[in-house]
CSV table of C-alpha atoms and ligand atoms in Angstrom, one decimal:
chain,number,residue,atom,x,y,z
A,924,MET,CA,8.0,8.8,-40.5
A,925,LYS,CA,7.2,8.0,-37.1
A,926,VAL,CA,9.3,6.3,-34.5
A,927,MET,CA,7.7,3.1,-31.9
A,928,LYS,CA,9.9,2.3,-28.7
A,929,PHE,CA,9.0,-0.9,-27.4
A,930,GLY,CA,10.5,-1.4,-23.8
A,931,GLY,CA,11.3,-4.6,-22.3
A,932,THR,CA,8.2,-6.7,-21.6
A,933,SER,CA,6.8,-5.5,-24.6
A,934,VAL,CA,9.6,-8.0,-26.6
A,935,GLY,CA,9.7,-10.2,-23.3
A,936,SER,CA,8.5,-13.5,-25.2
A,937,PRO,CA,8.5,-15.2,-28.5
A,938,GLU,CA,4.4,-14.3,-28.1
A,939,ARG,CA,5.1,-11.1,-27.2
A,940,MET,CA,7.9,-10.8,-30.2
A,941,LYS,CA,5.1,-11.8,-32.5
A,942,SER,CA,2.6,-9.5,-31.2
A,943,VAL,CA,4.9,-6.1,-31.8
A,944,SER,CA,5.7,-7.4,-35.6
A,945,LYS,CA,2.3,-7.6,-36.1
A,946,LEU,CA,1.6,-4.3,-34.4
A,947,ILE,CA,4.5,-2.3,-36.6
A,948,THR,CA,3.5,-3.9,-40.1
A,949,SER,CA,-0.2,-2.9,-39.4
A,950,SER,CA,0.7,0.5,-39.6
A,951,GLY,CA,1.8,0.7,-43.2
A,952,GLU,CA,3.5,3.5,-43.3
A,953,PRO,CA,7.4,3.6,-43.2
A,954,VAL,CA,8.6,3.5,-39.5
A,955,VAL,CA,11.8,3.4,-37.6
A,956,ILE,CA,11.2,1.3,-34.1
A,957,VAL,CA,13.3,0.6,-31.4
A,958,LEU,CA,14.0,-2.1,-28.9
A,959,SER,CA,14.6,-3.1,-25.8
A,960,ALA,CA,16.5,-6.0,-24.8
A,961,MET,CA,14.1,-8.8,-23.3
A,962,SER,CA,13.1,-8.0,-19.9
A,963,GLY,CA,15.5,-9.7,-17.2
A,964,THR,CA,18.2,-9.7,-19.7
A,965,THR,CA,20.1,-6.5,-19.1
A,966,ASN,CA,19.4,-7.5,-15.4
A,967,SER,CA,21.5,-10.7,-15.8
A,968,LEU,CA,24.0,-8.8,-18.1
A,969,VAL,CA,25.0,-6.7,-14.8
A,970,GLU,CA,24.8,-9.9,-12.8
A,971,ILE,CA,27.4,-11.5,-15.2
A,972,SER,CA,29.4,-8.1,-15.1
A,973,ASN,CA,29.6,-8.1,-11.1
A,974,TYR,CA,30.5,-11.7,-11.1
A,975,LEU,CA,33.3,-10.8,-13.3
A,976,TYR,CA,34.5,-7.6,-11.4
A,977,ARG,CA,34.3,-10.0,-8.3
A,978,LYS,CA,36.8,-12.3,-10.3
A,979,ASN,CA,34.3,-15.4,-9.9
A,980,PRO,CA,34.0,-16.9,-13.6
A,981,GLU,CA,32.1,-19.7,-12.6
A,982,GLY,CA,29.2,-17.5,-11.5
A,983,ALA,CA,29.5,-15.6,-14.6
A,984,ASN,CA,29.3,-18.6,-16.9
A,985,GLU,CA,26.5,-20.3,-14.6
A,986,VAL,CA,24.4,-17.1,-15.5
A,987,ILE,CA,25.4,-16.9,-19.0
A,988,ASN,CA,24.6,-20.9,-19.5
A,989,ARG,CA,20.7,-20.2,-18.0
A,990,LEU,CA,20.6,-17.2,-20.3
A,991,GLU,CA,22.3,-19.2,-23.4
A,992,GLN,CA,19.2,-21.9,-22.7
A,993,LYS,CA,16.4,-19.5,-22.6
A,994,TYR,CA,17.2,-17.4,-25.7
A,995,MET,CA,17.9,-20.9,-27.7
A,996,SER,CA,14.4,-22.6,-26.7
A,997,HIS,CA,12.9,-19.2,-27.4
A,998,VAL,CA,14.3,-20.1,-30.7
A,999,GLU,CA,12.3,-23.0,-30.8
A,1000,ASP,CA,8.9,-21.0,-30.2
A,1001,LEU,CA,9.2,-17.9,-32.4
A,1002,TYR,CA,10.3,-19.2,-36.2
A,1003,SER,CA,8.8,-21.4,-37.9
A,1004,THR,CA,11.4,-22.1,-40.9
A,1005,GLU,CA,14.3,-24.5,-40.2
A,1006,LYS,CA,16.2,-21.7,-42.2
A,1007,TRP,CA,15.6,-19.3,-39.6
A,1008,LYS,CA,15.7,-21.4,-36.7
A,1009,LYS,CA,19.3,-22.2,-37.8
A,1010,GLU,CA,20.2,-18.5,-38.5
A,1011,THR,CA,19.1,-17.3,-35.7
A,1012,ARG,CA,20.8,-20.6,-33.4
A,1013,SER,CA,24.0,-19.4,-35.1
A,1014,PHE,CA,23.8,-15.8,-34.3
A,1015,LEU,CA,23.0,-16.4,-30.7
A,1016,ARG,CA,25.8,-19.2,-30.4
A,1017,GLU,CA,28.5,-16.4,-31.7
A,1018,GLU,CA,26.9,-13.6,-29.0
A,1019,PHE,CA,26.8,-16.4,-25.8
A,1020,ASN,CA,31.0,-17.6,-27.3
A,1021,TYR,CA,31.6,-13.5,-27.0
A,1022,LEU,CA,30.4,-13.3,-24.1
A,1023,ARG,CA,32.4,-16.0,-22.4
A,1024,SER,CA,35.0,-14.6,-23.9
A,1025,PHE,CA,35.0,-11.9,-21.2
A,1026,THR,CA,35.7,-14.7,-18.1
A,1027,LYS,CA,39.5,-14.9,-19.1
A,1028,ASP,CA,40.6,-11.6,-19.1
A,1029,LEU,CA,40.9,-8.0,-16.8
A,1030,PHE,CA,37.7,-6.4,-16.6
A,1031,THR,CA,36.7,-2.6,-16.4
A,1032,SER,CA,34.2,-0.4,-16.9
A,1033,PHE,CA,34.8,-0.8,-20.6
A,1034,GLU,CA,34.2,-4.7,-20.6
A,1035,GLU,CA,30.8,-4.4,-18.4
A,1036,LYS,CA,29.9,-1.5,-21.1
A,1037,SER,CA,30.2,-4.3,-24.1
A,1038,ILE,CA,28.5,-7.0,-22.0
A,1039,VAL,CA,25.4,-4.8,-21.1
A,1040,ALA,CA,25.1,-3.8,-24.8
A,1041,GLN,CA,24.2,-7.5,-26.3
A,1042,GLY,CA,20.5,-7.5,-24.8
A,1043,GLU,CA,19.2,-5.4,-27.4
A,1044,ILE,CA,21.7,-6.3,-30.4
A,1045,MET,CA,20.0,-10.0,-29.7
A,1046,SER,CA,16.2,-8.6,-29.3
A,1047,THR,CA,17.0,-6.5,-32.3
A,1048,ASN,CA,18.3,-9.1,-34.4
A,1049,MET,CA,16.0,-11.7,-33.3
A,1050,VAL,CA,12.8,-9.4,-34.0
A,1051,VAL,CA,14.5,-8.6,-37.7
A,1052,ASN,CA,14.8,-12.3,-38.5
A,1053,TYR,CA,11.2,-13.2,-37.7
A,1054,LEU,CA,10.1,-10.2,-40.1
A,1055,LYS,CA,12.5,-11.4,-42.4
A,1056,GLU,CA,10.7,-15.0,-42.2
A,1057,CYS,CA,7.1,-13.3,-42.5
A,1058,GLY,CA,8.5,-11.6,-45.2
A,1059,VAL,CA,8.7,-8.2,-44.5
A,1060,ASP,CA,11.3,-5.9,-45.9
A,1061,ALA,CA,12.8,-4.6,-42.6
A,1062,GLU,CA,16.2,-2.8,-42.3
A,1063,LEU,CA,18.5,-3.3,-39.0
A,1064,LEU,CA,20.1,-0.2,-38.2
A,1065,SER,CA,22.8,-0.9,-35.7
A,1066,ALA,CA,23.0,2.2,-33.2
A,1067,LEU,CA,26.7,2.1,-32.7
A,1068,ASP,CA,26.9,3.1,-35.9
A,1069,PHE,CA,24.8,6.6,-35.7
A,1070,MET,CA,24.1,7.1,-31.6
A,1071,ARG,CA,26.9,9.0,-29.7
A,1072,THR,CA,27.9,10.7,-26.6
A,1073,ASP,CA,30.2,13.5,-26.3
A,1074,LYS,CA,32.8,14.2,-24.0
A,1075,ASN,CA,30.5,14.9,-21.2
A,1076,GLY,CA,28.5,11.8,-21.5
A,1077,GLU,CA,25.6,14.3,-23.3
A,1078,PRO,CA,24.0,13.3,-26.9
A,1079,ASP,CA,26.2,14.4,-29.7
A,1080,THR,CA,23.0,15.5,-31.9
A,1081,SER,CA,24.5,16.8,-34.6
A,1082,TYR,CA,26.5,13.6,-34.8
A,1083,ILE,CA,23.5,12.0,-34.1
A,1084,LYS,CA,21.6,13.0,-37.2
A,1085,GLU,CA,24.3,13.6,-39.8
A,1086,LYS,CA,24.8,9.9,-39.4
A,1087,LEU,CA,21.4,8.4,-39.1
A,1088,THR,CA,20.3,10.7,-42.0
A,1089,ALA,CA,23.0,9.6,-44.0
A,1090,LEU,CA,22.3,6.1,-43.2
A,1091,LEU,CA,18.3,6.1,-43.8
A,1092,GLU,CA,19.3,7.2,-47.5
A,1093,GLU,CA,21.8,4.6,-47.9
A,1094,VAL,CA,18.8,2.1,-47.5
A,1095,LYS,CA,15.9,4.0,-48.4
A,1096,GLY,CA,12.6,2.6,-49.7
A,1097,LYS,CA,12.1,-0.1,-46.4
A,1098,GLN,CA,8.7,-0.4,-44.9
A,1099,ILE,CA,10.3,-1.0,-41.3
A,1100,TYR,CA,13.6,0.3,-39.8
A,1101,ILE,CA,15.0,-1.8,-36.8
A,1102,THR,CA,17.6,-0.3,-34.4
A,1103,GLN,CA,18.7,-0.8,-30.9
A,1104,GLY,CA,17.4,1.3,-27.7
A,1105,PHE,CA,19.8,2.2,-24.5
A,1106,ILE,CA,23.5,1.7,-26.7
A,1107,CYS,CA,25.9,3.8,-28.4
A,1108,ARG,CA,29.4,5.1,-28.6
A,1109,ASN,CA,31.5,7.3,-26.2
A,1110,ALA,CA,33.7,10.3,-28.0
A,1111,TYR,CA,36.1,7.9,-27.9
A,1112,GLY,CA,34.4,5.5,-30.1
A,1113,GLU,CA,34.2,3.3,-27.3
A,1114,ILE,CA,30.8,1.1,-26.6
A,1115,ASP,CA,28.6,2.7,-24.4
A,1116,ASN,CA,25.0,3.2,-23.1
A,1117,LEU,CA,22.3,5.8,-22.1
A,1118,GLN,CA,21.9,4.7,-18.4
A,1119,ARG,CA,19.2,2.1,-17.3
A,1120,GLY,CA,16.3,2.7,-19.2
A,1121,GLY,CA,17.7,4.7,-21.8
A,1122,SER,CA,15.9,3.4,-24.7
A,1123,ASP,CA,13.3,5.8,-24.2
A,1124,TYR,CA,16.2,8.5,-24.8
A,1125,THR,CA,17.0,6.1,-27.7
A,1126,ALA,CA,13.7,7.0,-29.3
A,1127,SER,CA,13.7,10.7,-28.8
A,1128,LEU,CA,16.6,11.3,-29.8
A,1129,ILE,CA,16.0,9.4,-33.0
A,1130,GLY,CA,12.6,11.5,-33.4
A,1131,ALA,CA,14.5,14.7,-33.0
A,1132,ALA,CA,17.0,14.2,-35.3
A,1133,ILE,CA,14.8,12.8,-38.2
A,1134,ASN,CA,12.0,15.4,-37.1
A,1135,ALA,CA,9.4,12.6,-36.7
A,1136,GLU,CA,5.7,13.5,-37.1
A,1137,GLU,CA,5.5,11.3,-32.8
A,1138,ILE,CA,7.4,9.4,-31.2
A,1139,GLN,CA,5.5,6.3,-29.4
A,1140,ILE,CA,6.9,4.7,-26.6
A,1141,TRP,CA,4.9,1.4,-26.0
A,1142,THR,CA,4.8,-0.2,-22.6
A,1143,ASP,CA,2.9,-2.6,-20.4
A,1144,ILE,CA,0.5,0.1,-19.1
A,1145,ASP,CA,-1.8,2.6,-21.1
A,1146,GLY,CA,-0.2,5.8,-20.2
A,1147,MET,CA,1.1,7.7,-17.3
A,1148,HIS,CA,-1.1,7.5,-14.8
A,1149,ASN,CA,-2.2,10.0,-11.9
A,1150,ASN,CA,0.4,8.1,-9.2
A,1151,ASP,CA,2.5,5.3,-9.2
A,1152,PRO,CA,0.7,1.9,-9.8
A,1153,ARG,CA,2.7,0.4,-7.8
A,1154,ILE,CA,2.3,1.5,-4.6
A,1155,VAL,CA,-1.1,3.2,-5.1
A,1156,ASP,CA,-4.4,1.3,-6.2
A,1157,GLY,CA,-6.7,2.4,-8.4
A,1158,THR,CA,-4.5,4.9,-10.2
A,1159,GLU,CA,-5.8,6.3,-14.1
A,1160,ALA,CA,-4.2,7.0,-16.5
A,1161,VAL,CA,-3.8,10.5,-17.5
A,1162,ARG,CA,-5.0,11.7,-21.2
A,1163,GLN,CA,-2.5,14.7,-22.1
A,1164,LEU,CA,0.6,16.3,-20.5
A,1165,HIS,CA,2.0,19.4,-21.3
A,1166,PHE,CA,6.2,18.6,-22.3
A,1167,GLU,CA,6.6,20.1,-18.9
A,1168,GLU,CA,4.7,18.4,-16.8
A,1169,ALA,CA,5.7,14.8,-18.1
A,1170,ALA,CA,9.4,15.6,-17.5
A,1171,GLU,CA,9.2,16.5,-14.3
A,1172,LEU,CA,7.0,13.3,-13.2
A,1173,ALA,CA,9.8,11.4,-15.1
A,1174,TYR,CA,12.7,13.2,-13.3
A,1175,PHE,CA,10.5,12.8,-10.1
A,1176,GLY,CA,10.2,8.8,-10.4
A,1177,ALA,CA,7.7,8.2,-13.2
A,1178,LYS,CA,9.6,5.1,-14.0
A,1179,ILE,CA,7.5,4.6,-17.5
A,1180,LEU,CA,9.9,7.3,-19.2
A,1181,HIS,CA,13.5,7.9,-18.8
A,1182,PRO,CA,14.0,10.8,-16.8
A,1183,THR,CA,15.5,12.9,-19.8
A,1184,CYS,CA,13.7,11.2,-22.3
A,1185,ILE,CA,10.9,14.4,-22.4
A,1186,GLN,CA,14.0,17.1,-23.7
A,1187,PRO,CA,15.1,16.1,-27.5
A,1188,ALA,CA,10.8,15.8,-28.3
A,1189,LYS,CA,10.3,18.9,-26.3
A,1190,TYR,CA,12.6,21.0,-28.0
A,1191,ALA,CA,11.7,19.1,-31.6
A,1192,GLY,CA,8.3,20.2,-30.6
A,1193,ILE,CA,7.0,16.4,-31.4
A,1194,PRO,CA,4.5,15.1,-29.8
A,1195,VAL,CA,5.5,12.0,-27.6
A,1196,ARG,CA,2.1,9.4,-27.0
A,1197,LEU,CA,2.6,6.4,-24.4
A,1198,LEU,CA,0.9,3.4,-25.0
A,1199,ASN,CA,0.3,-0.3,-23.8
A,1200,THR,CA,1.2,-3.1,-26.3
A,1201,MET,CA,-1.4,-5.7,-24.6
A,1202,GLU,CA,-3.9,-3.2,-25.0
A,1203,PRO,CA,-3.0,-1.2,-28.3
A,1204,GLU,CA,-6.4,0.2,-28.8
A,1205,ALA,CA,-6.3,1.9,-25.6
A,1206,GLN,CA,-6.1,6.0,-25.8
A,1207,GLY,CA,-3.1,5.6,-23.9
A,1208,THR,CA,-1.4,9.4,-22.8
A,1209,ILE,CA,-0.1,12.5,-25.5
A,1210,ILE,CA,2.4,14.4,-25.0
A,1211,ASP,CA,2.3,17.9,-26.1
A,1212,ASN,CA,2.8,21.5,-26.5
A,1213,VAL,CA,-1.0,22.1,-24.8
A,1214,THR,CA,-1.4,23.3,-21.0
A,1215,LEU,CA,-5.1,22.2,-19.4
A,1216,ARG,CA,-5.8,25.2,-17.3
A,1217,GLY,CA,-6.0,24.9,-13.3
A,1218,LYS,CA,-5.8,21.2,-13.6
A,1219,ILE,CA,-3.4,18.9,-11.1
A,1220,LYS,CA,-2.5,16.2,-13.5
A,1221,ALA,CA,-0.2,13.4,-11.4
A,1222,VAL,CA,2.1,12.6,-8.4
A,1223,ALA,CA,5.2,10.7,-8.6
A,1224,ALA,CA,8.0,10.4,-5.9
A,1225,LYS,CA,11.4,9.8,-6.4
A,1226,ASP,CA,13.6,7.7,-3.8
A,1227,ASN,CA,17.1,7.8,-1.6
A,1228,ILE,CA,17.2,10.9,-1.3
A,1229,THR,CA,19.5,12.9,1.5
A,1230,ALA,CA,18.8,16.5,2.7
A,1231,ILE,CA,21.8,18.3,3.9
A,1232,LYS,CA,21.3,21.7,5.7
A,1233,ILE,CA,23.8,24.0,6.5
A,1234,LYS,CA,22.9,27.6,9.2
A,1235,SER,CA,25.5,29.6,10.5
A,1236,SER,CA,25.1,32.9,12.4
A,1237,ARG,CA,26.8,34.8,10.5
A,1238,MET,CA,25.0,36.6,7.4
A,1239,LEU,CA,24.5,33.4,5.6
A,1240,LEU,CA,22.4,34.7,2.8
A,1241,ALA,CA,25.1,38.1,2.3
A,1242,THR,CA,26.3,38.0,-1.5
A,1243,GLY,CA,28.1,35.1,-2.6
A,1244,PHE,CA,26.9,32.6,-0.3
A,1245,LEU,CA,25.0,30.9,-2.2
A,1246,ARG,CA,27.3,30.7,-5.2
A,1247,LYS,CA,30.3,29.1,-2.4
A,1248,VAL,CA,27.7,26.3,-1.7
A,1249,PHE,CA,26.5,25.6,-4.8
A,1250,GLU,CA,30.4,25.5,-6.0
A,1251,ILE,CA,30.9,22.9,-3.4
A,1252,PHE,CA,28.6,20.4,-5.1
A,1253,GLU,CA,29.8,21.1,-8.6
A,1254,SER,CA,32.9,20.3,-7.8
A,1255,TYR,CA,32.1,16.8,-6.8
A,1256,GLN,CA,29.7,16.7,-10.3
A,1257,THR,CA,26.6,16.3,-7.6
A,1258,ALA,CA,23.1,17.9,-8.6
A,1259,ILE,CA,21.0,19.9,-6.7
A,1260,ASP,CA,17.4,18.6,-6.3
A,1261,MET,CA,15.5,21.1,-4.2
A,1262,VAL,CA,16.4,24.1,-3.0
A,1263,ALA,CA,15.2,26.0,0.3
A,1264,THR,CA,16.5,29.3,1.9
A,1265,SER,CA,16.0,31.4,5.1
A,1266,GLU,CA,18.0,34.5,7.2
A,1267,VAL,CA,20.4,31.5,9.2
A,1268,GLY,CA,20.4,28.5,6.8
A,1269,VAL,CA,20.3,26.9,3.5
A,1270,SER,CA,18.7,23.2,2.8
A,1271,MET,CA,19.5,21.3,-0.3
A,1272,SER,CA,18.8,17.8,-1.6
A,1273,ILE,CA,20.8,15.4,-3.4
A,1274,ASP,CA,19.9,11.8,-5.4
A,1275,ASN,CA,24.1,10.8,-5.8
A,1276,ASP,CA,25.8,10.5,-2.1
A,1277,THR,CA,29.0,9.4,-3.6
A,1278,HIS,CA,30.8,12.3,-2.4
A,1279,LEU,CA,28.4,13.2,0.7
A,1280,ALA,CA,31.6,12.8,3.4
A,1281,GLU,CA,33.5,15.3,1.0
A,1282,ILE,CA,30.4,17.8,0.4
A,1283,VAL,CA,29.5,17.7,4.1
A,1284,ASP,CA,33.7,18.3,5.3
A,1285,GLU,CA,34.0,21.3,2.7
A,1286,LEU,CA,30.1,22.6,3.9
A,1287,LYS,CA,31.7,22.8,7.5
A,1288,LYS,CA,33.5,25.7,6.9
A,1289,TYR,CA,30.9,27.7,6.7
A,1290,GLY,CA,28.9,26.4,9.3
A,1291,THR,CA,26.9,23.9,11.1
A,1292,VAL,CA,25.1,21.2,8.4
A,1293,THR,CA,22.9,18.3,9.4
A,1294,VAL,CA,22.3,15.7,6.8
A,1295,ASP,CA,19.5,13.3,6.8
A,1296,THR,CA,19.6,10.2,4.7
A,1297,ASP,CA,16.3,7.8,3.4
A,1298,MET,CA,14.2,10.6,2.2
A,1299,CYS,CA,12.1,11.2,-0.6
A,1300,ILE,CA,10.9,13.9,-2.9
A,1301,VAL,CA,7.2,13.5,-3.9
A,1302,CYS,CA,6.4,15.7,-6.5
A,1303,VAL,CA,2.9,17.2,-7.3
A,1304,VAL,CA,2.8,17.8,-11.5
A,1305,GLY,CA,0.0,20.1,-13.3
A,1306,ASP,CA,-0.9,23.5,-14.2
A,1307,LEU,CA,0.9,25.5,-10.6
A,1308,ASP,CA,1.0,28.7,-12.5
A,1309,TRP,CA,1.6,31.2,-9.4
A,1310,SER,CA,-1.7,33.0,-10.2
A,1311,ASN,CA,-3.8,30.1,-9.6
A,1312,VAL,CA,-5.1,30.3,-6.1
A,1313,GLY,CA,-5.8,27.1,-3.7
A,1314,PHE,CA,-3.5,24.4,-5.3
A,1315,GLU,CA,-0.9,24.7,-3.4
A,1316,THR,CA,-3.2,24.3,-0.4
A,1317,LEU,CA,-4.7,21.3,-1.6
A,1318,ALA,CA,-1.4,19.4,-1.7
A,1319,THR,CA,0.0,20.7,1.4
A,1320,ASP,CA,-3.4,19.6,2.8
A,1321,ALA,CA,-3.1,15.8,1.7
A,1322,LEU,CA,-0.3,15.6,3.8
A,1323,LYS,CA,-1.5,17.1,6.7
A,1324,ASN,CA,-0.5,14.1,8.9
A,1325,ILE,CA,3.1,13.8,7.1
A,1326,PRO,CA,6.4,15.6,8.5
A,1327,VAL,CA,7.4,17.6,5.2
A,1328,ARG,CA,11.5,18.5,6.0
A,1329,MET,CA,11.5,21.0,3.0
A,1330,ILE,CA,8.8,22.3,0.3
A,1331,SER,CA,9.7,23.8,-3.2
A,1332,TYR,CA,7.4,25.9,-5.2
A,1333,GLY,CA,7.7,28.0,-7.7
A,1334,GLY,CA,11.2,26.6,-9.4
A,1335,SER,CA,8.5,26.0,-12.5
A,1336,ASN,CA,4.9,26.6,-13.6
A,1337,TYR,CA,4.6,22.6,-13.0
A,1338,ASN,CA,5.9,22.1,-10.3
A,1339,ILE,CA,5.1,21.5,-6.2
A,1340,SER,CA,7.3,19.1,-4.7
A,1341,PHE,CA,8.0,18.2,-0.7
A,1342,LEU,CA,10.9,16.2,0.7
A,1343,ILE,CA,9.4,13.4,3.3
A,1344,ARG,CA,11.0,10.5,4.8
A,1345,GLU,CA,10.8,7.5,2.7
A,1346,SER,CA,8.9,5.7,5.4
A,1347,ASP,CA,6.1,7.7,4.7
A,1348,LYS,CA,6.1,7.8,1.1
A,1349,LYS,CA,3.0,5.1,0.4
A,1350,ALA,CA,0.8,7.2,3.1
A,1351,ALA,CA,1.8,10.4,1.2
A,1352,LEU,CA,1.1,8.7,-2.4
A,1353,GLN,CA,-2.4,7.2,-1.1
A,1354,SER,CA,-3.4,10.7,0.5
A,1355,LEU,CA,-2.2,13.1,-2.6
A,1356,SER,CA,-4.4,10.1,-4.6
A,1357,ASP,CA,-8.0,10.4,-2.5
A,1358,THR,CA,-7.4,14.5,-2.0
A,1359,LEU,CA,-6.7,15.2,-5.5
A,1360,PHE,CA,-8.2,12.8,-7.6
A,1361,LYS,CA,-11.4,11.2,-6.3
B,61,LIG,P1,9.7,-0.5,-20.0
B,61,LIG,O1,10.3,-1.7,-20.1
B,61,LIG,O2,8.5,-0.8,-21.5
B,61,LIG,O3,10.7,0.9,-20.6
B,61,LIG,P2,9.2,0.7,-17.7
B,61,LIG,O4,9.2,-1.0,-16.8
B,61,LIG,O5,10.3,1.0,-17.8
B,61,LIG,O6,8.9,-0.4,-19.4
B,61,LIG,O7,8.1,1.3,-17.1
B,61,LIG,C1,6.7,1.3,-17.3
B,61,LIG,C2,6.3,0.6,-15.5
B,61,LIG,O8,6.6,2.0,-15.2
B,61,LIG,C3,4.9,0.0,-15.3
B,61,LIG,O9,4.5,-1.0,-15.9
B,61,LIG,C4,4.5,0.9,-14.0
B,61,LIG,O10,4.7,0.2,-13.0
B,61,LIG,C5,5.5,1.9,-13.9
B,61,LIG,N1,5.5,3.3,-13.3
B,61,LIG,C6,5.7,3.8,-12.6
B,61,LIG,N2,4.9,5.2,-12.2
B,61,LIG,C7,3.8,5.2,-13.3
B,61,LIG,C8,3.3,6.1,-13.4
B,61,LIG,N3,3.1,6.9,-13.4
B,61,LIG,N4,2.0,5.5,-15.1
B,61,LIG,C9,2.3,4.5,-15.2
B,61,LIG,N5,3.9,4.0,-15.0
B,61,LIG,C10,4.3,3.8,-14.0
B,62,LIG,N1,17.9,-2.8,-21.4
B,62,LIG,C1,18.2,-1.2,-20.6
B,62,LIG,C2,17.4,-1.7,-19.3
B,62,LIG,O1,16.8,-2.8,-19.3
B,62,LIG,C3,17.4,-0.3,-21.3
B,62,LIG,C4,15.7,-0.3,-21.7
B,62,LIG,O2,14.9,-1.6,-21.3
B,62,LIG,O3,15.5,1.3,-21.8
B,62,LIG,O4,17.8,-0.7,-19.3
B,63,LIG,MG1,11.6,2.0,-19.3
């Protein structure tokens, strides 16, 4: 079986839902379909939650009413028979009344997670009803019945595999199985999610669980581009990426993929294909185990980075020093992205500054600490094995007019990263494109 995931824009209007339905029925073979919420819906649900956190039920109700009107008008455009219009209207009415029920009670992150889960619940029900109206044998599987995280918040892969296999066995013989991306239950059975953009992760976890032949991520662009198309003009689709290259790009800011979604596919050895719903014939990008020797593939950038430097006159890099420094970050559950060391100091970068003040306070016991905020990691990805000559020179040459705070090379065979000011990002990305890809 193949897994096909369609993102928010791909199911963003009744027209798009119809195109997606045509696409998934045309393949002829059984498929598992993962859907996101209609574009904009998760943001609206977050907005509702924010009003409720601030004890403003009027604000929340206003957004709920607006959203309900929009969905009810979609019903008119999506279905052609009164039977399915009625069925879907009554489903949506219950959904919106459920959202309204939260405007009365105490509001915590538990309620917020139940609210943001409704986007995917609505889109999957709407598409399944549409397929049924078209006479397609489609089965809706609730992700809340098999997608689960463990006590560390990581996907519980053996539970997912066991549950999903059993569910598919119960309803075997269908042409199309549809489920929600993004949503799950946590180790305590409560509704939870896989973080924003997490539908890609759902698709990859399902692909690994059922040992799929391929995982397809359908979105609004023809594959992974060689630079961020939101920032640089004239970017081009990359035809092939190694799993590690795709994982680096996703982690370092290529929004087309959720940061962790490559991992399950990589471990299971299942190819991932990125495709464009608006242009289904386009080749897209294939992500697999093949390394194209001596090729630089793409550049990505990750914002909101903080750099921390600790400097001491004592023998800093004596045995055990780095362990002490890293333990401070670990005790505040703060992951380090980049590291650079010298005889007298060590620099690190983090993307989560929730506990920055506490971390800095503890680091001060060991030396002088400096912090630079509003930084950005620019990551150049490709076959950057150390035995290849000349590639790191190309990348550094492209940044010759940009102040570089840190460089990281040699951590993997696939990347070289630069820490620069966020305000220099656009110029850096443009210059890298001009140097590496023209
Ligand atoms: P979906 O809603 O389908 O999950 P996303 O908005 O999450 O779609 O991801 C697709 C978007 O990712 C594209 O529209 C594009 O603007 C953005 N993007 C950022 N970097 C890249 C890149 N290197 N290649 C392709 N798209 C990228
Ligand atoms: N709907 C969720 C979001 O907007 C998940 C996803 O689209 O991947 O973040
Ligand atoms: Mg996405």
